[in-house]
Amino acid sequence: MAGSSNDTMLVRAGDDAFGSQDMFNKELQTYRKIVGANLMFHREVYGVLRDLLVEHAPASFRFLDIACGDASASAAMLKTTAIGNYVGIDLSEASLRMAAQELDGLPCPVELRCNDFAQAMAEWSEPVDVIWIGMSLHHLPATGKAQLMRDARRSLGGKGLFIIWEPALFEGEERLSWLARFSLLRDEWSAVSDEEFASMERHMLLADFPETVGTWLGMGTDAGFSQAEEIFMMPNKMGRVFRFSN
C-alpha cells in the first residue's frame, strides 16, 4: 500500500462469497452501530486481548486473525503492542479491502487472505504465535469447532496462545433459551432499529450454534491444549473469552 509504514498484501482464494454491495453496506452500518455503542462489549474484550498479548506474547509475535472482517478492533488494539507480523483471513473480499485500510498503520507486514477460515486452518503450515477468533467459531457445527481447535493447536506447534471470543450457553441451557435471552436485550440495544435487531435475530436463529462453557473448554483440552480457561464473561452473559495454551 503506497505511503504505508507496513507492507500489505491481499491474497485471493476463490470467488468473493459476499452478497451485493448494498447488503454489505447495510450490514456494515449495523455492525458499526453495535461497536460504537459497545453493545457487544468490544472495548472490554479487546482490552482483555491486549493485556494477554502484552503479558504472554513474545517480542515481534506473529498474529493470526481468523474471520477478521474489517479488522477495525484488532487494528486499534494491535497498534499498541509489539506485533511483528499480521495475517488476517476472511471470506469477504469487501471486508478485506476495508481491513487493509484499517491495518495500514501497523508497524509490521500485513497479509490478508480471502478464504474460508476452516479450510485455511486445515491447510495452515506457517509459524504463528497467537491465533485469535472472535464471534465466528460458533457458526461451525460441533465437529467443525473441534477440528478447528485441533488445527489451531497444530499450527501453534505446541506453544503460543489460542484465544476465542464466542457465545456460551449456561450449563444445561438449550440453544433456543439462549436465543430468547438475546431477544430480551432489545431495550438495551436502542442504538439499532427494530428492523436491524430483527435481522440479527433471524441470522442467529439460522447460523449461531453456541456451546456451554464446559464444552468450549473440553474441546480445547481434547484438541491437545494443556491449559484451557475462561478469562472474561460479557456483562450481559451472552458470551465469553477463552484462552488455550500449553
PDB file of C-alpha atoms in Angstrom:
ATOM      1  CA  MET A   1       0.000   0.000   0.000  1.00  0.00           C
ATOM      2  CA  ALA A   2       1.598   3.220  -1.149  1.00  0.00           C
ATOM      3  CA  GLY A   3       2.689   5.537   1.613  1.00  0.00           C
ATOM      4  CA  SER A   4       2.161   2.878   4.283  1.00  0.00           C
ATOM      5  CA  SER A   5       4.526   2.153   7.141  1.00  0.00           C
ATOM      6  CA  ASN A   6       3.916  -1.542   6.529  1.00  0.00           C
ATOM      7  CA  ASP A   7       3.626  -3.927   3.605  1.00  0.00           C
ATOM      8  CA  THR A   8       0.055  -5.061   2.927  1.00  0.00           C
ATOM      9  CA  MET A   9      -0.761  -7.954   0.617  1.00  0.00           C
ATOM     10  CA  LEU A  10      -4.224  -9.242  -0.279  1.00  0.00           C
ATOM     11  CA  VAL A  11      -4.329 -12.865  -1.404  1.00  0.00           C
ATOM     12  CA  ARG A  12      -7.479 -14.211  -3.033  1.00  0.00           C
ATOM     13  CA  ALA A  13      -8.599 -17.808  -2.917  1.00  0.00           C
ATOM     14  CA  GLY A  14     -11.724 -18.410  -4.947  1.00  0.00           C
ATOM     15  CA  ASP A  15     -14.627 -16.058  -5.646  1.00  0.00           C
ATOM     16  CA  ASP A  16     -15.824 -13.388  -3.259  1.00  0.00           C
ATOM     17  CA  ALA A  17     -18.755 -15.055  -1.499  1.00  0.00           C
ATOM     18  CA  PHE A  18     -20.281 -11.892  -0.055  1.00  0.00           C
ATOM     19  CA  GLY A  19     -23.609 -10.736  -1.482  1.00  0.00           C
ATOM     20  CA  SER A  20     -24.440  -7.429  -3.101  1.00  0.00           C
ATOM     21  CA  GLN A  21     -22.679  -4.204  -2.204  1.00  0.00           C
ATOM     22  CA  ASP A  22     -25.956  -2.815  -0.878  1.00  0.00           C
ATOM     23  CA  MET A  23     -26.340  -5.755   1.506  1.00  0.00           C
ATOM     24  CA  PHE A  24     -22.736  -5.407   2.616  1.00  0.00           C
ATOM     25  CA  ASN A  25     -23.164  -1.693   3.297  1.00  0.00           C
ATOM     26  CA  LYS A  26     -26.349  -2.330   5.275  1.00  0.00           C
ATOM     27  CA  GLU A  27     -24.751  -4.996   7.456  1.00  0.00           C
ATOM     28  CA  LEU A  28     -21.649  -2.871   7.920  1.00  0.00           C
ATOM     29  CA  GLN A  29     -23.769   0.059   9.089  1.00  0.00           C
ATOM     30  CA  THR A  30     -25.469  -2.155  11.690  1.00  0.00           C
ATOM     31  CA  TYR A  31     -22.148  -3.598  12.824  1.00  0.00           C
ATOM     32  CA  ARG A  32     -20.670  -0.146  13.317  1.00  0.00           C
ATOM     33  CA  LYS A  33     -23.672   0.913  15.378  1.00  0.00           C
ATOM     34  CA  ILE A  34     -23.156  -2.120  17.600  1.00  0.00           C
ATOM     35  CA  VAL A  35     -19.444  -1.463  18.037  1.00  0.00           C
ATOM     36  CA  GLY A  36     -19.913   2.276  18.500  1.00  0.00           C
ATOM     37  CA  ALA A  37     -22.450   1.757  21.293  1.00  0.00           C
ATOM     38  CA  ASN A  38     -20.323  -1.067  22.746  1.00  0.00           C
ATOM     39  CA  LEU A  39     -23.351  -3.361  22.742  1.00  0.00           C
ATOM     40  CA  MET A  40     -21.158  -6.458  22.392  1.00  0.00           C
ATOM     41  CA  PHE A  41     -18.503  -5.123  24.782  1.00  0.00           C
ATOM     42  CA  HIS A  42     -15.809  -4.879  22.129  1.00  0.00           C
ATOM     43  CA  ARG A  43     -13.860  -2.400  24.253  1.00  0.00           C
ATOM     44  CA  GLU A  44     -13.643  -4.757  27.199  1.00  0.00           C
ATOM     45  CA  VAL A  45     -12.926  -7.847  25.088  1.00  0.00           C
ATOM     46  CA  TYR A  46     -10.138  -6.246  23.092  1.00  0.00           C
ATOM     47  CA  GLY A  47      -8.728  -4.775  26.282  1.00  0.00           C
ATOM     48  CA  VAL A  48      -8.501  -8.292  27.697  1.00  0.00           C
ATOM     49  CA  LEU A  49      -6.875  -9.488  24.473  1.00  0.00           C
ATOM     50  CA  ARG A  50      -4.299  -6.696  24.563  1.00  0.00           C
ATOM     51  CA  ASP A  51      -3.410  -7.485  28.175  1.00  0.00           C
ATOM     52  CA  LEU A  52      -2.822 -11.122  27.236  1.00  0.00           C
ATOM     53  CA  LEU A  53      -0.555 -10.159  24.355  1.00  0.00           C
ATOM     54  CA  VAL A  54       1.459  -7.729  26.450  1.00  0.00           C
ATOM     55  CA  GLU A  55       1.940 -10.294  29.209  1.00  0.00           C
ATOM     56  CA  HIS A  56       2.373 -13.532  27.284  1.00  0.00           C
ATOM     57  CA  ALA A  57       3.166 -12.982  23.586  1.00  0.00           C
ATOM     58  CA  PRO A  58       6.838 -12.994  22.532  1.00  0.00           C
ATOM     59  CA  ALA A  59       8.510  -9.936  21.056  1.00  0.00           C
ATOM     60  CA  SER A  60       7.666  -9.444  17.365  1.00  0.00           C
ATOM     61  CA  PHE A  61       4.873 -12.018  17.633  1.00  0.00           C
ATOM     62  CA  ARG A  62       3.090 -13.359  14.567  1.00  0.00           C
ATOM     63  CA  PHE A  63      -0.675 -12.766  14.929  1.00  0.00           C
ATOM     64  CA  LEU A  64      -3.290 -14.756  13.000  1.00  0.00           C
ATOM     65  CA  ASP A  65      -6.714 -13.080  12.942  1.00  0.00           C
ATOM     66  CA  ILE A  66      -9.316 -15.660  11.884  1.00  0.00           C
ATOM     67  CA  ALA A  67     -12.526 -14.261  10.322  1.00  0.00           C
ATOM     68  CA  CYS A  68     -11.015 -10.804  10.713  1.00  0.00           C
ATOM     69  CA  GLY A  69     -13.784  -8.848   8.951  1.00  0.00           C
ATOM     70  CA  ASP A  70     -12.791  -5.203   8.587  1.00  0.00           C
ATOM     71  CA  ALA A  71     -10.205  -5.711  11.380  1.00  0.00           C
ATOM     72  CA  SER A  72     -11.016  -2.321  12.906  1.00  0.00           C
ATOM     73  CA  ALA A  73     -10.995  -3.539  16.517  1.00  0.00           C
ATOM     74  CA  SER A  74      -7.891  -5.668  16.016  1.00  0.00           C
ATOM     75  CA  ALA A  75      -6.043  -2.829  14.307  1.00  0.00           C
ATOM     76  CA  ALA A  76      -6.742  -0.337  17.081  1.00  0.00           C
ATOM     77  CA  MET A  77      -5.604  -2.807  19.730  1.00  0.00           C
ATOM     78  CA  LEU A  78      -2.520  -4.140  17.929  1.00  0.00           C
ATOM     79  CA  LYS A  79      -1.064  -0.691  17.283  1.00  0.00           C
ATOM     80  CA  THR A  80      -0.102  -0.576  20.970  1.00  0.00           C
ATOM     81  CA  THR A  81       1.648  -3.981  21.026  1.00  0.00           C
ATOM     82  CA  ALA A  82       4.986  -5.446  19.913  1.00  0.00           C
ATOM     83  CA  ILE A  83       3.473  -7.226  16.902  1.00  0.00           C
ATOM     84  CA  GLY A  84       5.903  -8.447  14.264  1.00  0.00           C
ATOM     85  CA  ASN A  85       3.565  -9.856  11.622  1.00  0.00           C
ATOM     86  CA  TYR A  86      -0.200  -9.860  10.964  1.00  0.00           C
ATOM     87  CA  VAL A  87      -2.212 -12.301   8.854  1.00  0.00           C
ATOM     88  CA  GLY A  88      -5.986 -11.918   8.511  1.00  0.00           C
ATOM     89  CA  ILE A  89      -8.371 -14.446   6.972  1.00  0.00           C
ATOM     90  CA  ASP A  90     -11.919 -13.681   5.873  1.00  0.00           C
ATOM     91  CA  LEU A  91     -14.354 -14.906   3.229  1.00  0.00           C
ATOM     92  CA  SER A  92     -15.452 -11.387   2.271  1.00  0.00           C
ATOM     93  CA  GLU A  93     -13.193  -9.570  -0.152  1.00  0.00           C
ATOM     94  CA  ALA A  94     -15.125  -6.360   0.542  1.00  0.00           C
ATOM     95  CA  SER A  95     -14.321  -6.651   4.248  1.00  0.00           C
ATOM     96  CA  LEU A  96     -10.667  -7.316   3.490  1.00  0.00           C
ATOM     97  CA  ARG A  97     -10.405  -4.178   1.381  1.00  0.00           C
ATOM     98  CA  MET A  98     -11.587  -2.219   4.413  1.00  0.00           C
ATOM     99  CA  ALA A  99      -9.236  -4.184   6.659  1.00  0.00           C
ATOM    100  CA  ALA A 100      -6.292  -3.132   4.502  1.00  0.00           C
ATOM    101  CA  GLN A 101      -7.103   0.495   5.276  1.00  0.00           C
ATOM    102  CA  GLU A 102      -7.638  -0.138   8.989  1.00  0.00           C
ATOM    103  CA  LEU A 103      -4.351  -2.040   9.308  1.00  0.00           C
ATOM    104  CA  ASP A 104      -2.319   0.482   7.345  1.00  0.00           C
ATOM    105  CA  GLY A 105      -0.797   1.965  10.499  1.00  0.00           C
ATOM    106  CA  LEU A 106       0.571  -1.288  11.923  1.00  0.00           C
ATOM    107  CA  PRO A 107       4.384  -1.249  12.164  1.00  0.00           C
ATOM    108  CA  CYS A 108       4.739  -4.687  10.580  1.00  0.00           C
ATOM    109  CA  PRO A 109       3.994  -6.647   7.401  1.00  0.00           C
ATOM    110  CA  VAL A 110       0.275  -7.304   6.870  1.00  0.00           C
ATOM    111  CA  GLU A 111      -1.176 -10.100   4.749  1.00  0.00           C
ATOM    112  CA  LEU A 112      -4.898 -10.537   4.081  1.00  0.00           C
ATOM    113  CA  ARG A 113      -6.237 -13.781   2.648  1.00  0.00           C
ATOM    114  CA  CYS A 114      -9.686 -14.225   1.137  1.00  0.00           C
ATOM    115  CA  ASN A 115     -10.654 -17.750   2.085  1.00  0.00           C
ATOM    116  CA  ASP A 116     -12.967 -19.908   4.182  1.00  0.00           C
ATOM    117  CA  PHE A 117     -11.317 -19.887   7.590  1.00  0.00           C
ATOM    118  CA  ALA A 118     -11.948 -23.556   8.388  1.00  0.00           C
ATOM    119  CA  GLN A 119     -10.353 -24.610   5.116  1.00  0.00           C
ATOM    120  CA  ALA A 120      -7.474 -22.181   5.615  1.00  0.00           C
ATOM    121  CA  MET A 121      -6.745 -23.558   9.085  1.00  0.00           C
ATOM    122  CA  ALA A 122      -6.888 -27.155   7.879  1.00  0.00           C
ATOM    123  CA  GLU A 123      -4.107 -26.297   5.414  1.00  0.00           C
ATOM    124  CA  TRP A 124      -2.096 -23.938   7.638  1.00  0.00           C
ATOM    125  CA  SER A 125       1.640 -24.700   7.724  1.00  0.00           C
ATOM    126  CA  GLU A 126       3.306 -21.401   8.694  1.00  0.00           C
ATOM    127  CA  PRO A 127       4.737 -20.434  12.099  1.00  0.00           C
ATOM    128  CA  VAL A 128       2.386 -18.428  14.307  1.00  0.00           C
ATOM    129  CA  ASP A 129       2.495 -17.272  17.934  1.00  0.00           C
ATOM    130  CA  VAL A 130      -1.072 -16.085  18.584  1.00  0.00           C
ATOM    131  CA  ILE A 131      -4.336 -17.196  16.964  1.00  0.00           C
ATOM    132  CA  TRP A 132      -7.463 -15.115  17.612  1.00  0.00           C
ATOM    133  CA  ILE A 133     -11.037 -15.723  16.515  1.00  0.00           C
ATOM    134  CA  GLY A 134     -13.905 -13.558  17.686  1.00  0.00           C
ATOM    135  CA  MET A 135     -17.603 -14.369  17.333  1.00  0.00           C
ATOM    136  CA  SER A 136     -17.161 -16.702  14.354  1.00  0.00           C
ATOM    137  CA  LEU A 137     -16.251 -20.202  15.524  1.00  0.00           C
ATOM    138  CA  HIS A 138     -19.825 -20.759  16.739  1.00  0.00           C
ATOM    139  CA  HIS A 139     -21.068 -20.791  13.141  1.00  0.00           C
ATOM    140  CA  LEU A 140     -19.496 -24.223  12.676  1.00  0.00           C
ATOM    141  CA  PRO A 141     -21.109 -27.494  13.820  1.00  0.00           C
ATOM    142  CA  ALA A 142     -19.595 -29.192  16.855  1.00  0.00           C
ATOM    143  CA  THR A 143     -17.354 -31.379  14.701  1.00  0.00           C
ATOM    144  CA  GLY A 144     -16.130 -28.312  12.817  1.00  0.00           C
ATOM    145  CA  LYS A 145     -15.382 -26.432  16.026  1.00  0.00           C
ATOM    146  CA  ALA A 146     -13.399 -29.375  17.368  1.00  0.00           C
ATOM    147  CA  GLN A 147     -11.450 -29.742  14.130  1.00  0.00           C
ATOM    148  CA  LEU A 148     -10.523 -26.070  14.043  1.00  0.00           C
ATOM    149  CA  MET A 149      -9.250 -26.297  17.610  1.00  0.00           C
ATOM    150  CA  ARG A 150      -7.065 -29.241  16.618  1.00  0.00           C
ATOM    151  CA  ASP A 151      -5.814 -27.267  13.621  1.00  0.00           C
ATOM    152  CA  ALA A 152      -5.045 -24.284  15.862  1.00  0.00           C
ATOM    153  CA  ARG A 153      -3.123 -26.494  18.311  1.00  0.00           C
ATOM    154  CA  ARG A 154      -1.103 -27.995  15.461  1.00  0.00           C
ATOM    155  CA  SER A 155      -0.435 -24.583  13.903  1.00  0.00           C
ATOM    156  CA  LEU A 156       0.929 -23.206  17.174  1.00  0.00           C
ATOM    157  CA  GLY A 157       3.443 -26.044  17.347  1.00  0.00           C
ATOM    158  CA  GLY A 158       2.833 -26.865  20.984  1.00  0.00           C
ATOM    159  CA  LYS A 159       3.345 -23.302  22.200  1.00  0.00           C
ATOM    160  CA  GLY A 160       1.738 -19.899  21.804  1.00  0.00           C
ATOM    161  CA  LEU A 161      -1.811 -18.748  22.500  1.00  0.00           C
ATOM    162  CA  PHE A 162      -5.200 -19.621  21.023  1.00  0.00           C
ATOM    163  CA  ILE A 163      -7.839 -17.130  22.163  1.00  0.00           C
ATOM    164  CA  ILE A 164     -11.520 -17.252  21.252  1.00  0.00           C
ATOM    165  CA  TRP A 165     -14.475 -14.979  21.971  1.00  0.00           C
ATOM    166  CA  GLU A 166     -17.693 -16.889  21.456  1.00  0.00           C
ATOM    167  CA  PRO A 167     -21.335 -17.173  22.567  1.00  0.00           C
ATOM    168  CA  ALA A 168     -21.771 -19.501  25.526  1.00  0.00           C
ATOM    169  CA  LEU A 169     -24.737 -21.358  26.943  1.00  0.00           C
ATOM    170  CA  PHE A 170     -25.271 -21.720  30.653  1.00  0.00           C
ATOM    171  CA  GLU A 171     -24.720 -25.304  31.802  1.00  0.00           C
ATOM    172  CA  GLY A 172     -27.881 -27.201  30.924  1.00  0.00           C
ATOM    173  CA  GLU A 173     -29.266 -24.353  28.800  1.00  0.00           C
ATOM    174  CA  GLU A 174     -30.758 -25.104  25.388  1.00  0.00           C
ATOM    175  CA  ARG A 175     -29.903 -23.098  22.287  1.00  0.00           C
ATOM    176  CA  LEU A 176     -33.437 -21.694  21.985  1.00  0.00           C
ATOM    177  CA  SER A 177     -33.260 -20.407  25.554  1.00  0.00           C
ATOM    178  CA  TRP A 178     -30.006 -18.633  24.715  1.00  0.00           C
ATOM    179  CA  LEU A 179     -31.686 -17.050  21.679  1.00  0.00           C
ATOM    180  CA  ALA A 180     -34.579 -15.951  23.893  1.00  0.00           C
ATOM    181  CA  ARG A 181     -32.094 -14.317  26.256  1.00  0.00           C
ATOM    182  CA  PHE A 182     -30.789 -12.243  23.375  1.00  0.00           C
ATOM    183  CA  SER A 183     -34.308 -11.121  22.438  1.00  0.00           C
ATOM    184  CA  LEU A 184     -34.741  -9.789  25.980  1.00  0.00           C
ATOM    185  CA  LEU A 185     -31.877  -7.359  25.334  1.00  0.00           C
ATOM    186  CA  ARG A 186     -33.946  -5.337  22.853  1.00  0.00           C
ATOM    187  CA  ASP A 187     -34.410  -2.337  25.169  1.00  0.00           C
ATOM    188  CA  GLU A 188     -30.675  -2.200  25.879  1.00  0.00           C
ATOM    189  CA  TRP A 189     -29.947  -2.266  22.141  1.00  0.00           C
ATOM    190  CA  SER A 190     -31.710   1.009  21.383  1.00  0.00           C
ATOM    191  CA  ALA A 191     -28.813   2.067  19.129  1.00  0.00           C
ATOM    192  CA  VAL A 192     -30.126  -0.267  16.406  1.00  0.00           C
ATOM    193  CA  SER A 193     -33.510  -0.115  14.707  1.00  0.00           C
ATOM    194  CA  ASP A 194     -36.263  -2.697  15.107  1.00  0.00           C
ATOM    195  CA  GLU A 195     -35.505  -3.904  11.577  1.00  0.00           C
ATOM    196  CA  GLU A 196     -31.811  -4.309  12.363  1.00  0.00           C
ATOM    197  CA  PHE A 197     -32.498  -6.144  15.609  1.00  0.00           C
ATOM    198  CA  ALA A 198     -34.980  -8.482  13.911  1.00  0.00           C
ATOM    199  CA  SER A 199     -32.424  -9.169  11.186  1.00  0.00           C
ATOM    200  CA  MET A 200     -29.900 -10.142  13.837  1.00  0.00           C
ATOM    201  CA  GLU A 201     -32.411 -12.466  15.486  1.00  0.00           C
ATOM    202  CA  ARG A 202     -33.068 -14.178  12.137  1.00  0.00           C
ATOM    203  CA  HIS A 203     -29.353 -14.553  11.491  1.00  0.00           C
ATOM    204  CA  MET A 204     -28.734 -16.012  14.944  1.00  0.00           C
ATOM    205  CA  LEU A 205     -31.590 -18.496  14.593  1.00  0.00           C
ATOM    206  CA  LEU A 206     -30.118 -19.778  11.337  1.00  0.00           C
ATOM    207  CA  ALA A 207     -26.386 -19.548  11.956  1.00  0.00           C
ATOM    208  CA  ASP A 208     -25.453 -19.360  15.656  1.00  0.00           C
ATOM    209  CA  PHE A 209     -24.625 -22.581  17.498  1.00  0.00           C
ATOM    210  CA  PRO A 210     -23.140 -21.726  20.906  1.00  0.00           C
ATOM    211  CA  GLU A 211     -21.703 -24.288  23.307  1.00  0.00           C
ATOM    212  CA  THR A 212     -21.657 -24.435  27.091  1.00  0.00           C
ATOM    213  CA  VAL A 213     -18.569 -23.184  28.897  1.00  0.00           C
ATOM    214  CA  GLY A 214     -17.696 -26.770  29.771  1.00  0.00           C
ATOM    215  CA  THR A 215     -17.972 -27.854  26.146  1.00  0.00           C
ATOM    216  CA  TRP A 216     -15.815 -24.985  24.859  1.00  0.00           C
ATOM    217  CA  LEU A 217     -13.136 -25.779  27.434  1.00  0.00           C
ATOM    218  CA  GLY A 218     -13.403 -29.518  26.805  1.00  0.00           C
ATOM    219  CA  MET A 219     -12.946 -29.044  23.070  1.00  0.00           C
ATOM    220  CA  GLY A 220      -9.713 -27.240  23.823  1.00  0.00           C
ATOM    221  CA  THR A 221      -8.292 -29.938  26.071  1.00  0.00           C
ATOM    222  CA  ASP A 222      -9.449 -32.646  23.653  1.00  0.00           C
ATOM    223  CA  ALA A 223      -7.527 -30.781  20.926  1.00  0.00           C
ATOM    224  CA  GLY A 224      -4.355 -31.162  22.974  1.00  0.00           C
ATOM    225  CA  PHE A 225      -4.095 -27.873  24.862  1.00  0.00           C
ATOM    226  CA  SER A 226      -2.842 -28.451  28.409  1.00  0.00           C
ATOM    227  CA  GLN A 227      -4.362 -25.219  29.703  1.00  0.00           C
ATOM    228  CA  ALA A 228      -7.931 -24.092  28.999  1.00  0.00           C
ATOM    229  CA  GLU A 229      -9.629 -21.318  30.915  1.00  0.00           C
ATOM    230  CA  GLU A 230     -12.410 -18.754  30.751  1.00  0.00           C
ATOM    231  CA  ILE A 231     -10.888 -15.297  31.148  1.00  0.00           C
ATOM    232  CA  PHE A 232     -13.828 -12.941  30.550  1.00  0.00           C
ATOM    233  CA  MET A 233     -17.624 -13.004  30.554  1.00  0.00           C
ATOM    234  CA  MET A 234     -19.625 -10.349  28.750  1.00  0.00           C
ATOM    235  CA  PRO A 235     -21.663  -8.358  31.305  1.00  0.00           C
ATOM    236  CA  ASN A 236     -24.886  -9.498  29.609  1.00  0.00           C
ATOM    237  CA  LYS A 237     -23.642 -13.110  29.947  1.00  0.00           C
ATOM    238  CA  MET A 238     -24.207 -13.873  26.259  1.00  0.00           C
ATOM    239  CA  GLY A 239     -20.598 -14.800  25.521  1.00  0.00           C
ATOM    240  CA  ARG A 240     -17.172 -15.494  26.993  1.00  0.00           C
ATOM    241  CA  VAL A 241     -13.496 -15.229  26.122  1.00  0.00           C
ATOM    242  CA  PHE A 242     -11.432 -18.405  26.461  1.00  0.00           C
ATOM    243  CA  ARG A 243      -7.675 -18.891  26.444  1.00  0.00           C
ATOM    244  CA  PHE A 244      -5.956 -22.115  25.383  1.00  0.00           C
ATOM    245  CA  SER A 245      -2.227 -22.765  25.691  1.00  0.00           C
ATOM    246  CA  ASN A 246       0.427 -25.328  26.600  1.00  0.00           C
TER     247      ASN A 246
END
